[in-house]
Short mmCIF file of C-alpha atoms and ligand atoms in Angstrom, two decimals:
data_model
loop_
_atom_site.label_atom_id
_atom_site.label_comp_id
_atom_site.label_asym_id
_atom_site.label_seq_id
_atom_site.Cartn_x
_atom_site.Cartn_y
_atom_site.Cartn_z
CA MET A 597 0.00 -0.07 0.05
CA ARG A 598 1.41 3.37 -0.86
CA LYS A 599 0.69 6.51 1.00
CA LEU A 600 -0.42 9.63 -0.99
CA TYR A 601 0.02 12.88 1.30
CA ILE A 602 -2.07 15.74 0.65
CA ASN A 603 -2.10 18.96 2.50
CA ALA A 604 -5.46 20.69 1.85
CA GLU A 605 -4.29 23.44 3.86
CA HIS A 606 -1.24 24.14 1.89
CA LYS A 607 -2.96 25.91 -0.97
CA LYS A 608 -0.96 27.05 -3.90
CA ASN A 609 -1.79 29.04 -6.79
CA VAL A 610 -5.08 28.79 -8.90
CA ILE A 611 -4.69 26.57 -11.70
CA ASN A 612 -5.06 28.63 -15.07
CA PRO A 613 -7.82 26.96 -17.03
CA ASN A 614 -5.66 27.74 -20.19
CA ILE A 615 -3.27 24.97 -19.48
CA TYR A 616 -6.22 22.80 -20.79
CA GLY A 617 -6.26 24.71 -24.06
CA HIS A 618 -6.04 23.25 -27.75
CA PHE A 619 -4.33 24.17 -30.96
CA SER A 620 -6.05 23.89 -34.30
CA GLU A 621 -4.24 24.74 -37.69
CA HIS A 622 -4.99 24.53 -41.26
CA LEU A 623 -3.55 21.19 -41.56
CA GLY A 624 -5.12 18.02 -42.92
CA ARG A 625 -8.61 17.58 -41.71
CA CYS A 626 -8.34 19.61 -38.40
CA ILE A 627 -10.27 22.88 -39.73
CA TYR A 628 -11.99 21.53 -42.81
CA GLU A 629 -14.17 18.52 -42.18
CA GLY A 630 -13.15 18.52 -38.31
CA LEU A 631 -14.42 21.68 -36.98
CA TYR A 632 -15.72 23.47 -40.21
CA VAL A 633 -17.90 21.92 -42.79
CA GLY A 634 -19.34 25.00 -44.29
CA GLU A 635 -23.14 26.13 -44.22
CA ASP A 636 -24.25 23.87 -46.95
CA SER A 637 -22.98 20.63 -45.55
CA PRO A 638 -25.29 17.71 -44.91
CA ILE A 639 -23.55 17.14 -41.73
CA PRO A 640 -25.25 18.99 -39.12
CA ASN A 641 -23.82 22.45 -38.40
CA VAL A 642 -24.31 25.82 -36.92
CA ASN A 643 -22.89 28.53 -39.39
CA GLY A 644 -20.74 26.00 -40.78
CA MET A 645 -19.31 24.53 -37.48
CA ARG A 646 -20.07 20.60 -36.78
CA LYS A 647 -22.64 20.50 -34.14
CA ASP A 648 -21.44 16.95 -32.83
CA VAL A 649 -17.68 18.23 -32.47
CA ILE A 650 -18.64 21.70 -30.84
CA GLU A 651 -20.96 19.91 -28.43
CA ALA A 652 -18.10 17.44 -27.43
CA LEU A 653 -15.57 20.19 -27.26
CA ARG A 654 -17.95 22.38 -25.06
CA ASN A 655 -18.22 19.38 -22.52
CA ILE A 656 -14.59 19.28 -21.82
CA LYS A 657 -14.69 23.08 -21.50
CA VAL A 658 -12.02 24.01 -24.07
CA PRO A 659 -10.66 27.48 -22.45
CA VAL A 660 -8.61 28.64 -25.38
CA LEU A 661 -7.93 27.77 -29.00
CA ARG A 662 -4.90 28.65 -31.01
CA TRP A 663 -5.21 29.30 -35.06
CA PRO A 664 -4.36 29.34 -37.71
CA GLY A 665 -0.84 27.48 -37.00
CA GLY A 666 1.66 26.10 -36.52
CA CYS A 667 3.83 26.35 -39.48
CA PHE A 668 0.80 27.63 -41.47
CA ALA A 669 0.53 30.67 -39.62
CA ASP A 670 3.93 32.30 -41.05
CA GLU A 671 2.52 31.54 -44.60
CA TYR A 672 -1.08 32.95 -43.87
CA HIS A 673 -2.28 36.41 -45.08
CA TRP A 674 -5.28 37.17 -43.09
CA LYS A 675 -6.81 39.44 -45.65
CA ASP A 676 -7.18 36.46 -48.09
CA GLY A 677 -9.67 34.92 -45.76
CA VAL A 678 -12.21 37.66 -45.12
CA GLY A 679 -15.06 39.21 -47.48
CA PRO A 680 -17.41 37.10 -49.65
CA LYS A 681 -16.23 33.71 -49.89
CA LYS A 682 -16.43 33.39 -53.71
CA ASN A 683 -13.91 36.13 -53.95
CA ARG A 684 -11.38 34.77 -51.51
CA LYS A 685 -8.12 33.96 -52.82
CA LYS A 686 -6.95 30.23 -53.07
CA MET A 687 -3.42 29.36 -51.90
CA ILE A 688 -1.33 26.18 -51.78
CA ASN A 689 -0.73 24.90 -48.36
CA THR A 690 2.83 24.01 -48.91
CA HIS A 691 3.65 22.67 -45.39
CA TRP A 692 0.82 20.34 -45.09
CA GLY A 693 0.05 18.13 -48.19
CA GLY A 694 0.35 20.79 -50.94
CA VAL A 695 -3.47 21.04 -51.17
CA VAL A 696 -5.59 23.97 -52.03
CA GLU A 697 -6.52 26.20 -49.25
CA ASP A 698 -9.52 28.22 -50.28
CA ASN A 699 -9.69 30.54 -47.31
CA SER A 700 -13.25 29.76 -46.63
CA PHE A 701 -12.38 29.58 -42.91
CA GLY A 702 -10.81 33.00 -42.02
CA THR A 703 -10.92 35.36 -39.18
CA HIS A 704 -14.69 35.81 -38.97
CA GLU A 705 -15.20 32.04 -38.87
CA PHE A 706 -12.63 31.46 -36.38
CA MET A 707 -14.04 34.03 -33.91
CA GLU A 708 -17.53 32.34 -34.62
CA LEU A 709 -15.92 29.21 -33.66
CA CYS A 710 -14.56 30.46 -30.47
CA ALA A 711 -17.95 31.95 -29.45
CA GLN A 712 -19.75 28.79 -30.21
CA LEU A 713 -17.02 26.82 -27.90
CA GLY A 714 -17.26 29.62 -25.26
CA CYS A 715 -13.31 29.80 -25.37
CA GLU A 716 -10.75 32.58 -25.72
CA PRO A 717 -9.20 33.12 -29.33
CA TYR A 718 -5.44 33.00 -29.43
CA ILE A 719 -4.23 34.05 -32.86
CA ASN A 720 -0.66 33.54 -34.25
CA GLY A 721 0.69 36.10 -36.66
CA ASN A 722 2.81 35.94 -39.61
CA VAL A 723 6.44 36.90 -39.03
CA GLY A 724 7.89 34.53 -41.52
CA SER A 725 6.44 35.90 -44.75
CA GLY A 726 4.26 38.58 -43.59
CA THR A 727 4.76 42.33 -42.93
CA VAL A 728 4.78 44.51 -39.92
CA GLN A 729 1.66 46.46 -41.49
CA GLU A 730 -0.32 43.31 -42.19
CA MET A 731 0.08 42.08 -38.65
CA GLN A 732 -0.78 45.66 -37.23
CA GLU A 733 -3.71 45.90 -39.67
CA TRP A 734 -4.87 42.52 -38.37
CA VAL A 735 -5.05 43.55 -35.00
CA GLU A 736 -7.01 46.81 -36.04
CA TYR A 737 -9.38 44.90 -38.07
CA MET A 738 -10.34 42.58 -35.18
CA THR A 739 -10.35 45.14 -32.12
CA PHE A 740 -10.70 48.68 -33.36
CA ASP A 741 -14.04 50.33 -32.46
CA GLY A 742 -14.71 53.54 -34.43
CA LEU A 743 -13.83 54.84 -37.95
CA SER A 744 -10.90 53.30 -39.58
CA PRO A 745 -10.04 51.62 -42.79
CA MET A 746 -9.73 48.18 -41.30
CA ALA A 747 -12.80 48.81 -38.89
CA ASN A 748 -14.73 49.94 -41.72
CA TRP A 749 -13.79 46.87 -43.60
CA ARG A 750 -14.85 44.55 -41.01
CA GLU A 751 -18.09 46.32 -40.84
CA GLU A 752 -18.38 45.71 -44.61
CA ASN A 753 -17.81 42.28 -44.29
CA GLY A 754 -20.76 41.84 -41.79
CA ARG A 755 -19.29 42.62 -38.49
CA LYS A 756 -19.89 45.99 -36.77
CA GLU A 757 -18.54 45.32 -33.29
CA PRO A 758 -15.06 44.53 -32.60
CA TRP A 759 -13.87 41.45 -31.18
CA LYS A 760 -12.36 41.05 -27.74
CA LEU A 761 -8.87 39.57 -28.49
CA LYS A 762 -6.31 39.00 -25.72
CA TYR A 763 -3.85 36.35 -26.94
CA PHE A 764 -1.59 37.32 -29.92
CA GLY A 765 1.38 35.23 -30.91
CA VAL A 766 4.21 36.90 -32.91
CA GLY A 767 5.32 34.36 -35.30
CA ASN A 768 5.48 30.49 -34.91
CA GLU A 769 8.77 28.24 -34.76
CA ASN A 770 10.74 31.16 -36.23
CA TRP A 771 13.81 28.98 -35.82
CA GLY A 772 12.38 26.63 -38.22
CA CYS A 773 9.36 26.69 -40.59
CA GLY A 774 8.87 30.24 -39.70
CA GLY A 775 11.77 31.67 -41.30
CA THR A 776 14.79 29.66 -40.10
CA MET A 777 15.96 32.66 -38.02
CA ARG A 778 18.67 32.80 -35.75
CA SER A 779 17.80 33.53 -32.02
CA GLU A 780 19.19 37.15 -31.97
CA TYR A 781 17.59 37.90 -35.50
CA TYR A 782 14.20 36.84 -34.17
CA ALA A 783 14.55 38.61 -31.12
CA ASP A 784 15.05 41.83 -32.93
CA GLU A 785 12.21 41.04 -35.36
CA TYR A 786 9.95 40.36 -32.40
CA ARG A 787 11.02 43.77 -30.98
CA ARG A 788 10.13 45.59 -34.16
CA TYR A 789 6.78 43.57 -34.81
CA GLN A 790 5.45 43.73 -31.37
CA THR A 791 6.00 47.67 -31.32
CA TYR A 792 2.95 47.85 -33.69
CA ILE A 793 0.72 45.63 -32.10
CA ARG A 794 -1.54 48.36 -30.52
CA ASN A 795 -4.19 48.18 -27.70
CA PHE A 796 -7.12 49.48 -29.49
CA SER A 797 -10.63 50.76 -28.01
CA GLY A 798 -9.77 49.20 -24.48
CA ASN A 799 -8.62 45.97 -25.90
CA LYS A 800 -5.46 44.83 -24.09
CA ILE A 801 -3.18 42.46 -26.18
CA TYR A 802 -0.98 39.61 -24.24
CA LYS A 803 1.90 39.55 -26.44
CA ILE A 804 3.48 36.10 -26.81
CA ALA A 805 6.90 35.65 -28.46
CA CYS A 806 8.15 32.39 -30.32
CA GLY A 807 10.21 30.32 -27.87
CA PRO A 808 12.19 27.34 -28.17
CA ASN A 809 12.19 23.89 -29.70
CA GLY A 810 12.43 21.48 -26.82
CA GLY A 811 15.94 21.89 -25.11
CA ASP A 812 17.11 24.70 -27.05
CA TYR A 813 18.28 26.71 -23.83
CA ASN A 814 20.18 29.27 -26.18
CA TRP A 815 17.02 30.44 -27.70
CA THR A 816 15.47 31.24 -24.42
CA GLU A 817 18.61 33.02 -23.31
CA LYS A 818 18.68 35.20 -26.12
CA LEU A 819 14.88 35.94 -26.40
CA MET A 820 14.83 36.86 -22.73
CA GLU A 821 18.07 38.97 -22.86
CA ILE A 822 17.20 40.94 -26.00
CA ALA A 823 13.35 40.98 -25.95
CA GLY A 824 12.19 39.94 -22.68
CA LYS A 825 10.82 43.31 -21.49
CA HIS A 826 8.47 43.35 -24.38
CA MET A 827 6.68 40.31 -24.15
CA ASP A 828 3.93 38.75 -21.73
CA ALA A 829 4.88 35.28 -22.39
CA LEU A 830 7.52 33.06 -24.17
CA THR A 831 6.17 29.72 -25.96
CA LEU A 832 7.75 26.28 -25.73
CA HIS A 833 7.27 23.14 -27.99
CA HIS A 834 7.67 19.77 -27.05
CA TYR A 835 6.36 16.81 -28.83
CA THR A 836 6.66 13.28 -27.44
CA VAL A 837 8.17 11.06 -30.14
CA PRO A 838 8.92 7.33 -29.01
CA TYR A 839 12.69 7.08 -28.02
CA GLY A 840 13.10 10.95 -28.85
CA ASP A 841 14.15 9.69 -32.47
CA TRP A 842 12.11 10.99 -35.47
CA GLY A 843 13.15 8.01 -37.16
CA LYS A 844 11.62 5.56 -34.73
CA ARG A 845 8.20 7.31 -34.48
CA GLY A 846 6.54 3.92 -35.51
CA SER A 847 2.80 3.24 -35.62
CA ALA A 848 0.19 4.92 -33.28
CA THR A 849 -1.58 1.54 -32.57
CA ASP A 850 1.06 -1.26 -33.19
CA PHE A 851 4.01 -0.80 -30.71
CA THR A 852 6.15 -2.91 -28.56
CA LYS A 853 6.20 -2.49 -24.78
CA ASP A 854 9.68 -1.02 -25.09
CA ALA A 855 8.47 1.41 -27.46
CA TYR A 856 5.50 2.31 -25.11
CA TYR A 857 7.86 3.01 -21.96
CA ASN A 858 10.28 4.95 -24.16
CA THR A 859 7.25 7.02 -25.11
CA ILE A 860 6.32 7.71 -21.56
CA LYS A 861 10.13 8.54 -20.87
CA GLN A 862 9.99 11.08 -23.60
CA GLY A 863 6.48 12.77 -22.46
CA LEU A 864 8.05 13.20 -18.94
CA LYS A 865 10.75 15.33 -20.39
CA MET A 866 8.26 17.91 -20.20
CA GLU A 867 8.97 18.49 -16.58
CA GLU A 868 12.82 19.02 -17.25
CA LEU A 869 12.35 21.15 -20.23
CA VAL A 870 9.47 23.45 -18.11
CA SER A 871 11.81 23.54 -15.28
CA ASN A 872 15.11 24.47 -17.12
CA HIS A 873 13.49 27.06 -19.36
CA LEU A 874 11.80 28.78 -16.24
CA GLN A 875 15.17 29.00 -14.59
CA ILE A 876 16.68 30.93 -17.47
CA MET A 877 13.74 32.88 -17.75
CA ASN A 878 13.89 33.95 -14.12
CA LYS A 879 17.59 34.86 -14.39
CA TYR A 880 16.25 37.81 -16.78
CA ASP A 881 12.93 38.23 -15.27
CA PRO A 882 13.23 37.86 -11.57
CA GLU A 883 9.87 39.48 -10.95
CA HIS A 884 8.08 36.87 -13.16
CA ASN A 885 6.54 39.36 -15.38
CA VAL A 886 6.84 36.80 -18.63
CA ASP A 887 4.88 33.60 -18.37
CA LEU A 888 5.62 30.29 -20.14
CA ILE A 889 3.25 29.02 -22.62
CA VAL A 890 3.51 25.23 -23.95
CA ASP A 891 1.31 26.16 -27.04
CA GLU A 892 2.45 22.82 -28.90
CA TRP A 893 2.67 19.42 -27.11
CA GLY A 894 1.71 16.01 -27.69
CA THR A 895 2.58 12.58 -29.30
CA TRP A 896 3.61 12.34 -32.87
CA TYR A 897 3.67 9.02 -34.74
CA ASP A 898 3.71 7.94 -38.19
CA ALA A 899 0.59 8.87 -40.24
CA GLU A 900 -1.87 6.11 -40.22
CA PRO A 901 -1.62 3.88 -43.26
CA GLY A 902 -3.77 5.06 -46.15
CA SER A 903 -4.02 8.51 -45.12
CA VAL A 904 -2.24 11.42 -46.61
CA PRO A 905 1.32 11.52 -44.90
CA GLY A 906 1.18 15.47 -44.76
CA PHE A 907 -2.06 15.40 -42.91
CA LEU A 908 -0.66 13.96 -39.71
CA TYR A 909 -3.80 11.89 -38.81
CA GLN A 910 -3.01 9.38 -36.29
CA GLN A 911 -4.98 7.08 -34.15
CA ASN A 912 -5.09 7.27 -30.39
CA THR A 913 -4.63 4.57 -27.68
CA MET A 914 -4.35 4.28 -24.05
CA ARG A 915 -0.63 5.13 -24.66
CA ASP A 916 -1.76 8.63 -25.42
CA ALA A 917 -3.92 8.76 -22.49
CA MET A 918 -1.10 8.17 -20.27
CA ILE A 919 0.82 10.95 -22.14
CA ALA A 920 -2.00 13.24 -21.78
CA SER A 921 -2.47 12.80 -17.98
CA ALA A 922 1.06 12.79 -17.11
CA THR A 923 1.61 15.93 -18.97
CA LEU A 924 -1.44 17.69 -17.45
CA ASN A 925 -0.18 16.78 -14.02
CA ILE A 926 3.26 18.55 -14.92
CA PHE A 927 1.18 21.51 -16.13
CA ASN A 928 -0.69 21.55 -12.92
CA LYS A 929 2.43 21.46 -10.90
CA TYR A 930 4.25 24.37 -12.55
CA SER A 931 0.90 26.49 -13.10
CA LYS A 932 2.28 29.08 -11.21
CA ARG A 933 4.44 29.95 -14.29
CA VAL A 934 2.72 27.94 -16.96
CA THR A 935 -0.26 29.78 -17.86
CA MET A 936 -1.40 28.09 -21.08
CA ALA A 937 -0.50 24.92 -22.96
CA ASN A 938 -2.32 23.82 -26.16
CA ILE A 939 -2.40 20.14 -27.29
CA ALA A 940 -1.64 19.57 -30.86
CA GLN A 941 -4.07 19.22 -32.26
CA THR A 942 -7.88 19.20 -31.52
CA VAL A 943 -9.53 17.28 -34.13
CA ASN A 944 -7.96 14.74 -36.87
CA VAL A 945 -4.46 15.86 -36.29
CA LEU A 946 -1.64 14.36 -33.97
CA GLN A 947 -2.83 13.95 -30.68
CA ALA A 948 -6.57 14.77 -31.40
CA VAL A 949 -9.29 14.45 -28.69
CA VAL A 950 -11.84 13.90 -31.53
CA LEU A 951 -11.50 12.14 -34.73
CA THR A 952 -13.97 12.31 -37.60
CA ASP A 953 -14.92 10.31 -40.64
CA GLY A 954 -17.54 11.87 -42.72
CA ALA A 955 -20.51 12.52 -40.52
CA LYS A 956 -19.07 10.11 -37.82
CA MET A 957 -17.15 11.33 -34.86
CA LEU A 958 -15.37 9.42 -31.93
CA LEU A 959 -13.85 10.73 -28.76
CA THR A 960 -10.17 9.54 -28.15
CA PRO A 961 -8.81 8.40 -24.88
CA THR A 962 -7.03 11.72 -24.71
CA TYR A 963 -10.53 13.21 -24.75
CA HIS A 964 -11.57 11.28 -21.90
CA VAL A 965 -8.44 12.35 -19.93
CA PHE A 966 -9.33 16.12 -20.76
CA ASP A 967 -12.80 15.15 -19.54
CA MET A 968 -11.71 13.92 -16.18
CA TYR A 969 -9.13 16.56 -15.61
CA LYS A 970 -11.46 19.54 -16.08
CA VAL A 971 -12.24 19.53 -12.52
CA HIS A 972 -8.75 21.20 -12.16
CA GLN A 973 -9.55 24.20 -14.40
CA GLY A 974 -9.69 27.28 -12.21
CA ALA A 975 -9.11 25.27 -8.97
CA THR A 976 -6.56 25.65 -6.42
CA LEU A 977 -3.49 23.56 -6.52
CA VAL A 978 -2.60 21.92 -3.15
CA ASP A 979 0.62 20.04 -2.03
CA SER A 980 0.70 16.22 -2.73
CA PHE A 981 3.09 13.72 -2.47
CA ILE A 982 3.00 10.03 -3.51
CA GLU A 983 5.63 7.29 -3.07
CA THR A 984 6.76 6.17 -6.35
CA GLU A 985 8.71 2.91 -7.62
CA ALA A 986 10.98 3.05 -10.77
CA ILE A 987 10.03 1.27 -13.74
CA GLU A 988 13.30 -0.43 -14.88
CA PRO A 989 15.31 -0.28 -17.00
CA TYR A 990 13.53 2.81 -18.29
CA ASP A 991 14.24 4.66 -15.13
CA ILE A 992 10.72 6.26 -15.02
CA PRO A 993 8.26 6.56 -12.05
CA ASP A 994 5.20 4.16 -12.02
CA VAL A 995 2.86 6.84 -11.15
CA SER A 996 2.17 10.42 -11.02
CA VAL A 997 -0.50 12.51 -9.31
CA SER A 998 -1.95 15.85 -9.04
CA ALA A 999 -4.46 17.36 -6.56
CA SER A 1000 -6.51 20.63 -6.36
CA LEU A 1001 -9.61 22.12 -4.36
CA ASP A 1002 -12.41 23.34 -6.25
CA ALA A 1003 -14.61 26.27 -5.23
CA ALA A 1004 -17.12 24.05 -3.57
CA GLY A 1005 -14.47 22.33 -1.44
CA ALA A 1006 -14.09 19.14 -3.18
CA LEU A 1007 -10.63 17.85 -3.21
CA ASN A 1008 -9.89 16.25 -6.86
CA ILE A 1009 -7.11 13.81 -7.27
CA THR A 1010 -6.04 12.53 -10.75
CA ALA A 1011 -3.49 9.79 -10.79
CA VAL A 1012 -2.02 7.75 -13.57
CA ASN A 1013 -0.25 4.33 -13.15
CA PHE A 1014 2.13 3.85 -16.26
CA GLY A 1015 2.97 0.38 -15.60
CA LEU A 1016 1.54 -2.50 -17.60
CA GLU A 1017 1.75 -5.21 -14.85
CA LYS A 1018 1.09 -4.14 -11.46
CA SER A 1019 -1.78 -2.52 -9.79
CA ILE A 1020 -1.02 0.35 -7.38
CA GLU A 1021 -2.87 0.44 -3.78
CA ILE A 1022 -3.23 4.02 -2.55
CA ASP A 1023 -4.12 5.15 0.90
CA CYS A 1024 -4.55 9.01 0.94
CA GLU A 1025 -3.54 10.86 4.07
CA VAL A 1026 -5.23 14.22 3.78
CA ALA A 1027 -4.40 16.94 6.26
CA GLY A 1028 -6.74 19.85 6.60
CA MET A 1029 -10.12 18.26 5.51
CA ASN A 1030 -12.58 15.90 7.15
CA ILE A 1031 -13.85 13.46 4.40
CA ASN A 1032 -17.30 12.33 4.31
CA ASN A 1033 -18.02 11.25 0.78
CA ALA A 1034 -15.65 9.86 -1.97
CA THR A 1035 -16.26 9.08 -5.54
CA GLY A 1036 -14.03 7.74 -8.41
CA ARG A 1037 -13.78 7.68 -12.21
CA ILE A 1038 -11.49 5.54 -14.29
CA LEU A 1039 -10.02 5.21 -17.84
CA THR A 1040 -8.54 1.95 -18.41
CA GLY A 1041 -7.68 -0.60 -21.09
CA ALA A 1042 -5.12 -2.51 -23.02
CA VAL A 1043 -2.16 -0.01 -23.65
CA ASP A 1044 -2.74 -0.35 -27.40
CA ALA A 1045 -6.56 -0.33 -27.30
CA PHE A 1046 -8.42 2.57 -29.31
CA ASN A 1047 -11.90 3.65 -30.20
CA THR A 1048 -12.92 3.01 -33.79
CA PHE A 1049 -15.96 4.34 -35.65
CA GLU A 1050 -17.33 0.93 -35.58
CA GLU A 1051 -16.99 0.70 -31.94
CA PRO A 1052 -16.66 4.42 -30.63
CA ARG A 1053 -17.24 3.55 -26.75
CA LYS A 1054 -14.76 0.95 -26.48
CA LEU A 1055 -12.71 2.88 -24.02
CA THR A 1056 -14.67 5.38 -21.98
CA ILE A 1057 -14.87 6.63 -18.51
CA THR A 1058 -16.60 4.37 -15.82
CA ASP A 1059 -17.06 4.50 -12.18
CA PHE A 1060 -14.02 3.49 -10.07
CA PRO A 1061 -14.47 2.35 -6.10
CA VAL A 1062 -12.93 4.58 -3.41
CA GLU A 1063 -13.36 3.38 0.41
CA ASN A 1064 -11.91 5.11 3.30
CA GLY A 1065 -9.84 7.19 1.30
CA LYS A 1066 -8.17 3.90 -0.25
CA PHE A 1067 -8.28 2.92 -3.99
CA THR A 1068 -6.48 0.71 -6.36
CA ILE A 1069 -5.39 1.86 -9.77
CA PRO A 1070 -4.95 -1.08 -12.21
CA PRO A 1071 -2.13 -1.03 -14.54
CA CYS A 1072 -2.47 1.33 -17.68
CA SER A 1073 -5.19 3.60 -16.11
CA VAL A 1074 -5.95 7.17 -15.30
CA VAL A 1075 -8.26 7.85 -12.39
CA LEU A 1076 -10.00 10.79 -10.91
CA VAL A 1077 -10.96 10.51 -6.91
CA SER A 1078 -13.09 13.09 -5.53
CA LEU A 1079 -13.12 13.67 -1.87
CA ARG A 1080 -15.61 15.89 -0.22
O1 AHR B 803 1.37 20.67 -35.12
C1 AHR B 803 2.25 20.71 -36.27
C2 AHR B 803 3.33 21.35 -36.82
O2 AHR B 803 4.35 21.16 -35.63
C3 AHR B 803 3.24 22.67 -36.38
O3 AHR B 803 2.63 23.38 -37.54
C4 AHR B 803 4.37 23.41 -35.97
O4 AHR B 803 4.55 24.50 -35.34
C5 AHR B 803 5.40 22.12 -35.50
O5 AHR B 803 6.31 21.94 -35.89
#
């Protein structure tokens, strides 16, 4: 029996709901087909947005959505995506499959999507191939209230009221697909572009600078040194690739036990990355004015056989559920400084929470993790400690936990058993709280199990017994225990 110690009296920070955020790019079938089918589609929709997908995403309380990319952001020219659809310019989506992008989903549609989801928009601007003027005018178009060329154009396009927009990213992966820039060069470009991002009509923009790729600590050093005073947040991207080797990504559903544990090991690296980048940031910003945002994270395997390779469509198994829960526990732990995170990507791309096939939709194991973990959104993180055992020879812990207190006083504990053989018996010792009632929920299954369009509810959340603060987590499971 393991002890899980929780001190409900030691209240830490409020967990920013935005760490449960999402990312949707013009990539494969994420936006088109996945979220947006157009008003004339036979698939039930409201103003072109799929009803079934919106309803599923509302259930997990998506707090913030990043758009339009990704690599696509630094090729995107927003003016091509507004005005009458028949006049919108067509372009080649050179990063993702070389398909024709007809720009039928643009700024107005994205804002409509966020309104239907009830989430905050996070828009990523184009530094790599766009101009300062273009970026400045986009912000004016969206947020200026009054007479101005862009506000007038917005009204002509059917929207009189400006939108509220807080989160704006100045470029994406500018060390790679966003312009192959050196850190010093991007830092200077960032300074220049952000100067022209204005706060119009009482709207206050939170400026987000492009951060490092995984463990590129030099990028963080240089960005903070040169441009740290001009940003509200710096981003981090970390994808979980089995063995940390792009050549060994392998299948999403057909993998060995060794590949599984080596995927968990790579996923857990998120903690080291977050902690190390924060240390560098703190050196230049001891007052913690600059937040860390992990605006791309998740698993990345070979595309499903038969799918277009450039569309990054992959299935989602219990392995992905393990990565999701481990990562979200890490974000909770660092939520004082990590204020947003965006899983890549919401629908049909990489570690998606929803997959679609024509009119059919399924919820992935990763979706169910987000469903269980939504109790942490806006709750207060509390101290927790669990005794762990190492899974050898991988040198990874067998269990990870997180605990928070919600507004109604419930203590919600999320825990994951990474092991594939042994159950873990847990005895909670909670200080500072009388417990009268306990409930539990669980997601469990074979590590390579997944939902299909024929069997969409094979993996789903079920009830889980908790007695006298004691519970047993089966191998390869994620649980939510609520104590009141
Ligand atoms: O999420 C897929 C791609 O991964 C994004 O477009 C890019 O930013 C990253 O390299």
